[in-house]
Amino acid sequence: EVQLLESGGGLVQPGGSLRLSCAASGLTFSTYAMTWVRQAPGKGLQWVSSISDSGANTYYADSVKGRLTISRDNSKDTLYLQMNTLRAEDTAVYYCAKGGQLREIDYWGQGTLVTVSS
Amino acid sequence: DVVMTQSPLSLPVTLGQPASISCRSSQSLVHSDGNTYLNWFHQRPGQSPRRLIYKVSNRDSGVPDRFSGSESGTDFTLKISRVEAEDVGVYYCMQGTHWPLTFGQGTRLEI
């Protein structure tokens, strides 16, 4: 059974940093593209970033470019999102998701809540 | 960016009756590889989203056949032939043809 387990969320002050992790199991992690999608409280879904299976190719939403960095460690079956210079508008549940190729999303984790507030 | 516009945003339905959700894209979603990367997701309250439909009309494994997807140009439709209680929640369309990936605003289906 495929499992994607996010961790690392929490309360952080504006301008602070946080690193999210997504541990994958039940799949050959290195063969899947991975994506982060966020959902602000009571709002809809917003794509954040995607990374290819090898990690060679990455894409970012303009709103996070230069502040958030996606990466992966295929030896550890883990996806990461390094979040720097956080703003109040980054407050959201962050989901990791997998896809057969970069532009696909076919399975989601349970999400981790990031709250940016003083 | 490709704008995905869903309608209606709220959809009251009766159990056993059909339901239909529309999603319109601001530009063609036909990729250079010939595929149309239009997906439908369902999010129940307090849960993460689940994909129902991919590439316009392909149902994911385990998705009941009462769900179907179709297209007409840049207009896409998700149909539920007979609504069941477990279908409540919010439905999102998402395009994967163009970067950035974009979602519709969501349609809340209520019994």
PDB file of C-alpha atoms in Angstrom:
ATOM      1  CA  GLU A   1       0.000   0.000   0.000  1.00  0.00           C
ATOM      2  CA  VAL A   2       1.318   3.409  -0.984  1.00  0.00           C
ATOM      3  CA  GLN A   3       1.902   5.818   1.891  1.00  0.00           C
ATOM      4  CA  LEU A   4       3.111   9.408   1.845  1.00  0.00           C
ATOM      5  CA  LEU A   5       3.726  10.776   5.332  1.00  0.00           C
ATOM      6  CA  GLU A   6       4.455  14.481   5.697  1.00  0.00           C
ATOM      7  CA  SER A   7       6.166  15.965   8.737  1.00  0.00           C
ATOM      8  CA  GLY A   8       7.921  19.144   9.828  1.00  0.00           C
ATOM      9  CA  GLY A   9       4.991  21.534   9.976  1.00  0.00           C
ATOM     10  CA  GLY A  10       4.395  23.882  12.868  1.00  0.00           C
ATOM     11  CA  LEU A  11       4.253  27.490  14.021  1.00  0.00           C
ATOM     12  CA  VAL A  12       6.958  29.822  12.726  1.00  0.00           C
ATOM     13  CA  GLN A  13       7.397  33.583  12.854  1.00  0.00           C
ATOM     14  CA  PRO A  14       7.313  35.722   9.702  1.00  0.00           C
ATOM     15  CA  GLY A  15      10.744  35.675   8.078  1.00  0.00           C
ATOM     16  CA  GLY A  16      11.534  32.303   9.616  1.00  0.00           C
ATOM     17  CA  SER A  17      12.379  28.946   8.058  1.00  0.00           C
ATOM     18  CA  LEU A  18      11.006  25.432   8.133  1.00  0.00           C
ATOM     19  CA  ARG A  19      11.789  22.176   6.345  1.00  0.00           C
ATOM     20  CA  LEU A  20       9.015  19.792   5.429  1.00  0.00           C
ATOM     21  CA  SER A  21       9.640  16.112   4.744  1.00  0.00           C
ATOM     22  CA  CYS A  22       7.527  13.514   2.999  1.00  0.00           C
ATOM     23  CA  ALA A  23       8.476   9.885   3.630  1.00  0.00           C
ATOM     24  CA  ALA A  24       7.261   7.494   0.949  1.00  0.00           C
ATOM     25  CA  SER A  25       6.632   3.776   1.277  1.00  0.00           C
ATOM     26  CA  GLY A  26       4.922   1.067  -0.731  1.00  0.00           C
ATOM     27  CA  LEU A  27       6.270   2.364  -4.048  1.00  0.00           C
ATOM     28  CA  THR A  28       9.502   2.595  -6.013  1.00  0.00           C
ATOM     29  CA  PHE A  29      10.045   6.209  -5.036  1.00  0.00           C
ATOM     30  CA  SER A  30      12.815   6.927  -7.531  1.00  0.00           C
ATOM     31  CA  THR A  31      10.481   6.272 -10.476  1.00  0.00           C
ATOM     32  CA  TYR A  32       7.878   8.914  -9.576  1.00  0.00           C
ATOM     33  CA  ALA A  33       7.737  12.662  -9.965  1.00  0.00           C
ATOM     34  CA  MET A  34       6.699  14.399  -6.755  1.00  0.00           C
ATOM     35  CA  THR A  35       4.755  17.559  -6.053  1.00  0.00           C
ATOM     36  CA  TRP A  36       3.867  19.872  -3.164  1.00  0.00           C
ATOM     37  CA  VAL A  37       0.366  21.387  -3.114  1.00  0.00           C
ATOM     38  CA  ARG A  38      -0.935  23.663  -0.367  1.00  0.00           C
ATOM     39  CA  GLN A  39      -4.351  24.614   0.946  1.00  0.00           C
ATOM     40  CA  ALA A  40      -4.857  27.721   3.052  1.00  0.00           C
ATOM     41  CA  PRO A  41      -7.485  27.372   5.808  1.00  0.00           C
ATOM     42  CA  GLY A  42     -10.941  27.187   4.254  1.00  0.00           C
ATOM     43  CA  LYS A  43      -9.552  27.773   0.759  1.00  0.00           C
ATOM     44  CA  GLY A  44      -8.868  25.807  -2.409  1.00  0.00           C
ATOM     45  CA  LEU A  45      -5.833  23.935  -3.675  1.00  0.00           C
ATOM     46  CA  GLN A  46      -2.698  25.713  -4.896  1.00  0.00           C
ATOM     47  CA  TRP A  47       0.199  24.006  -6.660  1.00  0.00           C
ATOM     48  CA  VAL A  48       3.549  24.924  -5.091  1.00  0.00           C
ATOM     49  CA  SER A  49       6.358  22.938  -6.715  1.00  0.00           C
ATOM     50  CA  SER A  50       7.199  19.738  -8.592  1.00  0.00           C
ATOM     51  CA  ILE A  51      10.366  17.680  -9.061  1.00  0.00           C
ATOM     52  CA  SER A  52      11.191  14.975 -11.582  1.00  0.00           C
ATOM     53  CA  ASP A  53      11.957  11.395 -10.596  1.00  0.00           C
ATOM     54  CA  SER A  54      15.712  11.936 -10.740  1.00  0.00           C
ATOM     55  CA  GLY A  55      15.561  15.392  -9.175  1.00  0.00           C
ATOM     56  CA  ALA A  56      17.132  16.971 -12.248  1.00  0.00           C
ATOM     57  CA  ASN A  57      14.087  19.103 -13.094  1.00  0.00           C
ATOM     58  CA  THR A  58      12.143  21.370 -10.765  1.00  0.00           C
ATOM     59  CA  TYR A  59       9.246  23.793 -11.189  1.00  0.00           C
ATOM     60  CA  TYR A  60       7.913  26.474  -8.841  1.00  0.00           C
ATOM     61  CA  ALA A  61       4.896  28.721  -8.502  1.00  0.00           C
ATOM     62  CA  ASP A  62       5.885  32.375  -8.907  1.00  0.00           C
ATOM     63  CA  SER A  63       4.614  33.124  -5.393  1.00  0.00           C
ATOM     64  CA  VAL A  64       7.271  30.864  -3.821  1.00  0.00           C
ATOM     65  CA  LYS A  65      10.153  31.091  -6.286  1.00  0.00           C
ATOM     66  CA  GLY A  66      13.373  32.057  -4.545  1.00  0.00           C
ATOM     67  CA  ARG A  67      11.987  31.278  -1.076  1.00  0.00           C
ATOM     68  CA  LEU A  68      10.950  27.610  -1.229  1.00  0.00           C
ATOM     69  CA  THR A  69      13.185  24.821  -2.541  1.00  0.00           C
ATOM     70  CA  ILE A  70      12.036  21.327  -3.456  1.00  0.00           C
ATOM     71  CA  SER A  71      14.473  18.414  -3.307  1.00  0.00           C
ATOM     72  CA  ARG A  72      14.493  14.665  -2.877  1.00  0.00           C
ATOM     73  CA  ASP A  73      16.737  11.895  -1.598  1.00  0.00           C
ATOM     74  CA  ASN A  74      15.948   8.743  -3.528  1.00  0.00           C
ATOM     75  CA  SER A  75      18.222   6.687  -1.255  1.00  0.00           C
ATOM     76  CA  LYS A  76      15.930   7.611   1.643  1.00  0.00           C
ATOM     77  CA  ASP A  77      12.614   7.606  -0.274  1.00  0.00           C
ATOM     78  CA  THR A  78      12.006  11.121   0.985  1.00  0.00           C
ATOM     79  CA  LEU A  79      10.827  14.405  -0.529  1.00  0.00           C
ATOM     80  CA  TYR A  80      11.659  17.770   1.031  1.00  0.00           C
ATOM     81  CA  LEU A  81      10.478  21.360   0.930  1.00  0.00           C
ATOM     82  CA  GLN A  82      12.870  23.911   2.389  1.00  0.00           C
ATOM     83  CA  MET A  83      10.864  27.013   3.266  1.00  0.00           C
ATOM     84  CA  ASN A  84      12.708  30.283   3.893  1.00  0.00           C
ATOM     85  CA  THR A  85      11.605  33.894   4.425  1.00  0.00           C
ATOM     86  CA  LEU A  86       8.116  32.702   5.318  1.00  0.00           C
ATOM     87  CA  ARG A  87       5.148  35.042   5.105  1.00  0.00           C
ATOM     88  CA  ALA A  88       1.703  34.996   6.676  1.00  0.00           C
ATOM     89  CA  GLU A  89       0.240  34.046   3.293  1.00  0.00           C
ATOM     90  CA  ASP A  90       2.269  30.815   3.334  1.00  0.00           C
ATOM     91  CA  THR A  91       0.018  29.540   6.144  1.00  0.00           C
ATOM     92  CA  ALA A  92      -1.578  26.355   4.816  1.00  0.00           C
ATOM     93  CA  VAL A  93      -1.751  22.601   4.950  1.00  0.00           C
ATOM     94  CA  TYR A  94       1.046  21.322   2.724  1.00  0.00           C
ATOM     95  CA  TYR A  95       0.386  18.069   0.882  1.00  0.00           C
ATOM     96  CA  CYS A  96       2.969  15.981  -0.887  1.00  0.00           C
ATOM     97  CA  ALA A  97       1.728  14.022  -3.866  1.00  0.00           C
ATOM     98  CA  LYS A  98       3.137  11.618  -6.415  1.00  0.00           C
ATOM     99  CA  GLY A  99       2.618  11.317 -10.148  1.00  0.00           C
ATOM    100  CA  GLY A 100       3.646   9.052 -12.994  1.00  0.00           C
ATOM    101  CA  GLN A 101       5.259  12.019 -14.689  1.00  0.00           C
ATOM    102  CA  LEU A 102       5.983  15.627 -13.792  1.00  0.00           C
ATOM    103  CA  ARG A 103       2.613  17.050 -14.786  1.00  0.00           C
ATOM    104  CA  GLU A 104       0.571  14.357 -13.065  1.00  0.00           C
ATOM    105  CA  ILE A 105      -0.776  14.030  -9.512  1.00  0.00           C
ATOM    106  CA  ASP A 106      -2.364  10.699  -8.695  1.00  0.00           C
ATOM    107  CA  TYR A 107      -1.989  10.173  -4.929  1.00  0.00           C
ATOM    108  CA  TRP A 108      -1.809  12.552  -1.970  1.00  0.00           C
ATOM    109  CA  GLY A 109      -0.432  12.376   1.547  1.00  0.00           C
ATOM    110  CA  GLN A 110      -2.412  13.510   4.598  1.00  0.00           C
ATOM    111  CA  GLY A 111      -0.739  16.902   4.812  1.00  0.00           C
ATOM    112  CA  THR A 112       1.121  18.923   7.434  1.00  0.00           C
ATOM    113  CA  LEU A 113       0.016  22.325   8.735  1.00  0.00           C
ATOM    114  CA  VAL A 114       2.351  25.302   8.523  1.00  0.00           C
ATOM    115  CA  THR A 115       1.317  28.423  10.429  1.00  0.00           C
ATOM    116  CA  VAL A 116       3.258  31.648   9.937  1.00  0.00           C
ATOM    117  CA  SER A 117       2.399  34.092  12.687  1.00  0.00           C
ATOM    118  CA  SER A 118       4.020  36.270  15.313  1.00  0.00           C
TER     119      SER A 118
ATOM    120  CA  ASP B   1      -1.223  31.152 -16.305  1.00  0.00           C
ATOM    121  CA  VAL B   2      -4.127  28.953 -17.362  1.00  0.00           C
ATOM    122  CA  VAL B   3      -7.254  29.922 -15.441  1.00  0.00           C
ATOM    123  CA  MET B   4      -9.630  27.087 -14.570  1.00  0.00           C
ATOM    124  CA  THR B   5     -13.173  28.304 -13.906  1.00  0.00           C
ATOM    125  CA  GLN B   6     -15.601  25.907 -12.231  1.00  0.00           C
ATOM    126  CA  SER B   7     -19.369  26.184 -12.013  1.00  0.00           C
ATOM    127  CA  PRO B   8     -21.406  26.039  -9.988  1.00  0.00           C
ATOM    128  CA  LEU B   9     -19.396  26.743  -6.838  1.00  0.00           C
ATOM    129  CA  SER B  10     -22.120  25.161  -4.706  1.00  0.00           C
ATOM    130  CA  LEU B  11     -24.291  22.274  -5.846  1.00  0.00           C
ATOM    131  CA  PRO B  12     -27.214  21.064  -3.732  1.00  0.00           C
ATOM    132  CA  VAL B  13     -28.263  17.605  -4.864  1.00  0.00           C
ATOM    133  CA  THR B  14     -30.760  14.897  -3.983  1.00  0.00           C
ATOM    134  CA  LEU B  15     -29.648  11.353  -3.281  1.00  0.00           C
ATOM    135  CA  GLY B  16     -30.103   9.158  -6.324  1.00  0.00           C
ATOM    136  CA  GLN B  17     -30.284  12.103  -8.710  1.00  0.00           C
ATOM    137  CA  PRO B  18     -27.631  13.073 -11.277  1.00  0.00           C
ATOM    138  CA  ALA B  19     -25.164  15.917 -10.801  1.00  0.00           C
ATOM    139  CA  SER B  20     -22.878  17.779 -13.181  1.00  0.00           C
ATOM    140  CA  ILE B  21     -19.898  20.076 -12.582  1.00  0.00           C
ATOM    141  CA  SER B  22     -18.348  22.248 -15.259  1.00  0.00           C
ATOM    142  CA  CYS B  23     -14.742  23.388 -15.625  1.00  0.00           C
ATOM    143  CA  ARG B  24     -13.628  25.818 -18.328  1.00  0.00           C
ATOM    144  CA  SER B  25      -9.980  26.474 -19.174  1.00  0.00           C
ATOM    145  CA  SER B  26      -8.720  29.818 -20.453  1.00  0.00           C
ATOM    146  CA  GLN B  27      -6.742  28.096 -23.205  1.00  0.00           C
ATOM    147  CA  SER B  28      -6.431  24.749 -24.923  1.00  0.00           C
ATOM    148  CA  LEU B  29      -5.256  21.889 -22.715  1.00  0.00           C
ATOM    149  CA  VAL B  30      -4.050  19.718 -25.577  1.00  0.00           C
ATOM    150  CA  HIS B  31      -0.362  19.024 -24.931  1.00  0.00           C
ATOM    151  CA  SER B  32       2.202  18.717 -27.714  1.00  0.00           C
ATOM    152  CA  ASP B  33       2.312  14.976 -26.934  1.00  0.00           C
ATOM    153  CA  GLY B  34      -1.357  14.731 -27.915  1.00  0.00           C
ATOM    154  CA  ASN B  35      -2.690  14.203 -24.409  1.00  0.00           C
ATOM    155  CA  THR B  36      -5.102  16.488 -22.566  1.00  0.00           C
ATOM    156  CA  TYR B  37      -4.016  16.650 -18.938  1.00  0.00           C
ATOM    157  CA  LEU B  38      -7.290  17.448 -17.212  1.00  0.00           C
ATOM    158  CA  ASN B  39      -7.951  15.810 -13.854  1.00  0.00           C
ATOM    159  CA  TRP B  40     -10.794  15.751 -11.370  1.00  0.00           C
ATOM    160  CA  PHE B  41     -10.228  15.410  -7.619  1.00  0.00           C
ATOM    161  CA  HIS B  42     -12.638  14.885  -4.737  1.00  0.00           C
ATOM    162  CA  GLN B  43     -11.927  16.132  -1.230  1.00  0.00           C
ATOM    163  CA  ARG B  44     -14.130  14.979   1.633  1.00  0.00           C
ATOM    164  CA  PRO B  45     -14.267  17.153   4.768  1.00  0.00           C
ATOM    165  CA  GLY B  46     -11.087  16.761   6.813  1.00  0.00           C
ATOM    166  CA  GLN B  47      -9.423  14.512   4.238  1.00  0.00           C
ATOM    167  CA  SER B  48      -6.795  14.912   1.556  1.00  0.00           C
ATOM    168  CA  PRO B  49      -7.904  15.012  -2.083  1.00  0.00           C
ATOM    169  CA  ARG B  50      -8.361  11.849  -4.117  1.00  0.00           C
ATOM    170  CA  ARG B  51      -8.049  11.704  -7.868  1.00  0.00           C
ATOM    171  CA  LEU B  52     -11.175  10.436  -9.655  1.00  0.00           C
ATOM    172  CA  ILE B  53     -10.503  11.130 -13.312  1.00  0.00           C
ATOM    173  CA  TYR B  54      -7.326  11.706 -15.344  1.00  0.00           C
ATOM    174  CA  LYS B  55      -6.782  12.791 -18.964  1.00  0.00           C
ATOM    175  CA  VAL B  56     -10.380  14.023 -19.216  1.00  0.00           C
ATOM    176  CA  SER B  57     -12.267  10.755 -19.027  1.00  0.00           C
ATOM    177  CA  ASN B  58     -10.182   7.953 -17.483  1.00  0.00           C
ATOM    178  CA  ARG B  59     -11.421   6.708 -14.118  1.00  0.00           C
ATOM    179  CA  ASP B  60      -8.876   5.837 -11.469  1.00  0.00           C
ATOM    180  CA  SER B  61      -8.839   2.371  -9.971  1.00  0.00           C
ATOM    181  CA  GLY B  62     -11.633   1.902  -7.441  1.00  0.00           C
ATOM    182  CA  VAL B  63     -13.658   4.898  -8.638  1.00  0.00           C
ATOM    183  CA  PRO B  64     -17.323   3.928  -9.133  1.00  0.00           C
ATOM    184  CA  ASP B  65     -18.564   3.944 -12.698  1.00  0.00           C
ATOM    185  CA  ARG B  66     -21.250   6.484 -11.772  1.00  0.00           C
ATOM    186  CA  PHE B  67     -18.464   9.064 -12.228  1.00  0.00           C
ATOM    187  CA  SER B  68     -17.612  10.117 -15.766  1.00  0.00           C
ATOM    188  CA  GLY B  69     -15.637  12.883 -17.435  1.00  0.00           C
ATOM    189  CA  SER B  70     -16.030  14.512 -20.827  1.00  0.00           C
ATOM    190  CA  GLU B  71     -14.831  17.479 -22.836  1.00  0.00           C
ATOM    191  CA  SER B  72     -15.963  19.878 -25.533  1.00  0.00           C
ATOM    192  CA  GLY B  73     -13.084  22.085 -26.591  1.00  0.00           C
ATOM    193  CA  THR B  74     -12.019  23.996 -23.479  1.00  0.00           C
ATOM    194  CA  ASP B  75     -15.108  22.960 -21.513  1.00  0.00           C
ATOM    195  CA  PHE B  76     -14.836  19.916 -19.269  1.00  0.00           C
ATOM    196  CA  THR B  77     -17.577  18.177 -17.324  1.00  0.00           C
ATOM    197  CA  LEU B  78     -17.674  15.774 -14.413  1.00  0.00           C
ATOM    198  CA  LYS B  79     -20.942  13.865 -14.148  1.00  0.00           C
ATOM    199  CA  ILE B  80     -22.283  11.729 -11.350  1.00  0.00           C
ATOM    200  CA  SER B  81     -25.091   9.549 -12.658  1.00  0.00           C
ATOM    201  CA  ARG B  82     -26.707   8.917  -9.246  1.00  0.00           C
ATOM    202  CA  VAL B  83     -25.427  10.803  -6.227  1.00  0.00           C
ATOM    203  CA  GLU B  84     -24.705   8.823  -3.093  1.00  0.00           C
ATOM    204  CA  ALA B  85     -24.115  10.142   0.436  1.00  0.00           C
ATOM    205  CA  GLU B  86     -20.358   9.460   0.230  1.00  0.00           C
ATOM    206  CA  ASP B  87     -20.070  11.869  -2.716  1.00  0.00           C
ATOM    207  CA  VAL B  88     -20.351  14.983  -0.527  1.00  0.00           C
ATOM    208  CA  GLY B  89     -17.363  17.275  -0.400  1.00  0.00           C
ATOM    209  CA  VAL B  90     -15.502  19.559  -2.765  1.00  0.00           C
ATOM    210  CA  TYR B  91     -14.608  18.694  -6.354  1.00  0.00           C
ATOM    211  CA  TYR B  92     -11.635  20.312  -8.096  1.00  0.00           C
ATOM    212  CA  CYS B  93     -10.511  20.246 -11.680  1.00  0.00           C
ATOM    213  CA  MET B  94      -6.799  20.625 -12.383  1.00  0.00           C
ATOM    214  CA  GLN B  95      -4.852  21.099 -15.590  1.00  0.00           C
ATOM    215  CA  GLY B  96      -1.393  19.574 -15.999  1.00  0.00           C
ATOM    216  CA  THR B  97      -0.740  20.608 -19.589  1.00  0.00           C
ATOM    217  CA  HIS B  98       0.876  23.990 -18.917  1.00  0.00           C
ATOM    218  CA  TRP B  99       3.185  25.231 -16.153  1.00  0.00           C
ATOM    219  CA  PRO B 100       2.223  26.353 -13.584  1.00  0.00           C
ATOM    220  CA  LEU B 101      -0.250  23.595 -12.780  1.00  0.00           C
ATOM    221  CA  THR B 102      -3.568  25.219 -11.881  1.00  0.00           C
ATOM    222  CA  PHE B 103      -6.736  24.190 -10.075  1.00  0.00           C
ATOM    223  CA  GLY B 104     -10.312  25.361 -10.334  1.00  0.00           C
ATOM    224  CA  GLN B 105     -11.854  27.124  -7.323  1.00  0.00           C
ATOM    225  CA  GLY B 106     -13.711  24.016  -6.242  1.00  0.00           C
ATOM    226  CA  THR B 107     -17.393  22.977  -6.295  1.00  0.00           C
ATOM    227  CA  ARG B 108     -19.015  22.037  -3.015  1.00  0.00           C
ATOM    228  CA  LEU B 109     -21.517  19.223  -3.425  1.00  0.00           C
ATOM    229  CA  GLU B 110     -24.133  19.092  -0.662  1.00  0.00           C
ATOM    230  CA  ILE B 111     -26.959  16.667  -0.086  1.00  0.00           C
TER     231      ILE B 111
END
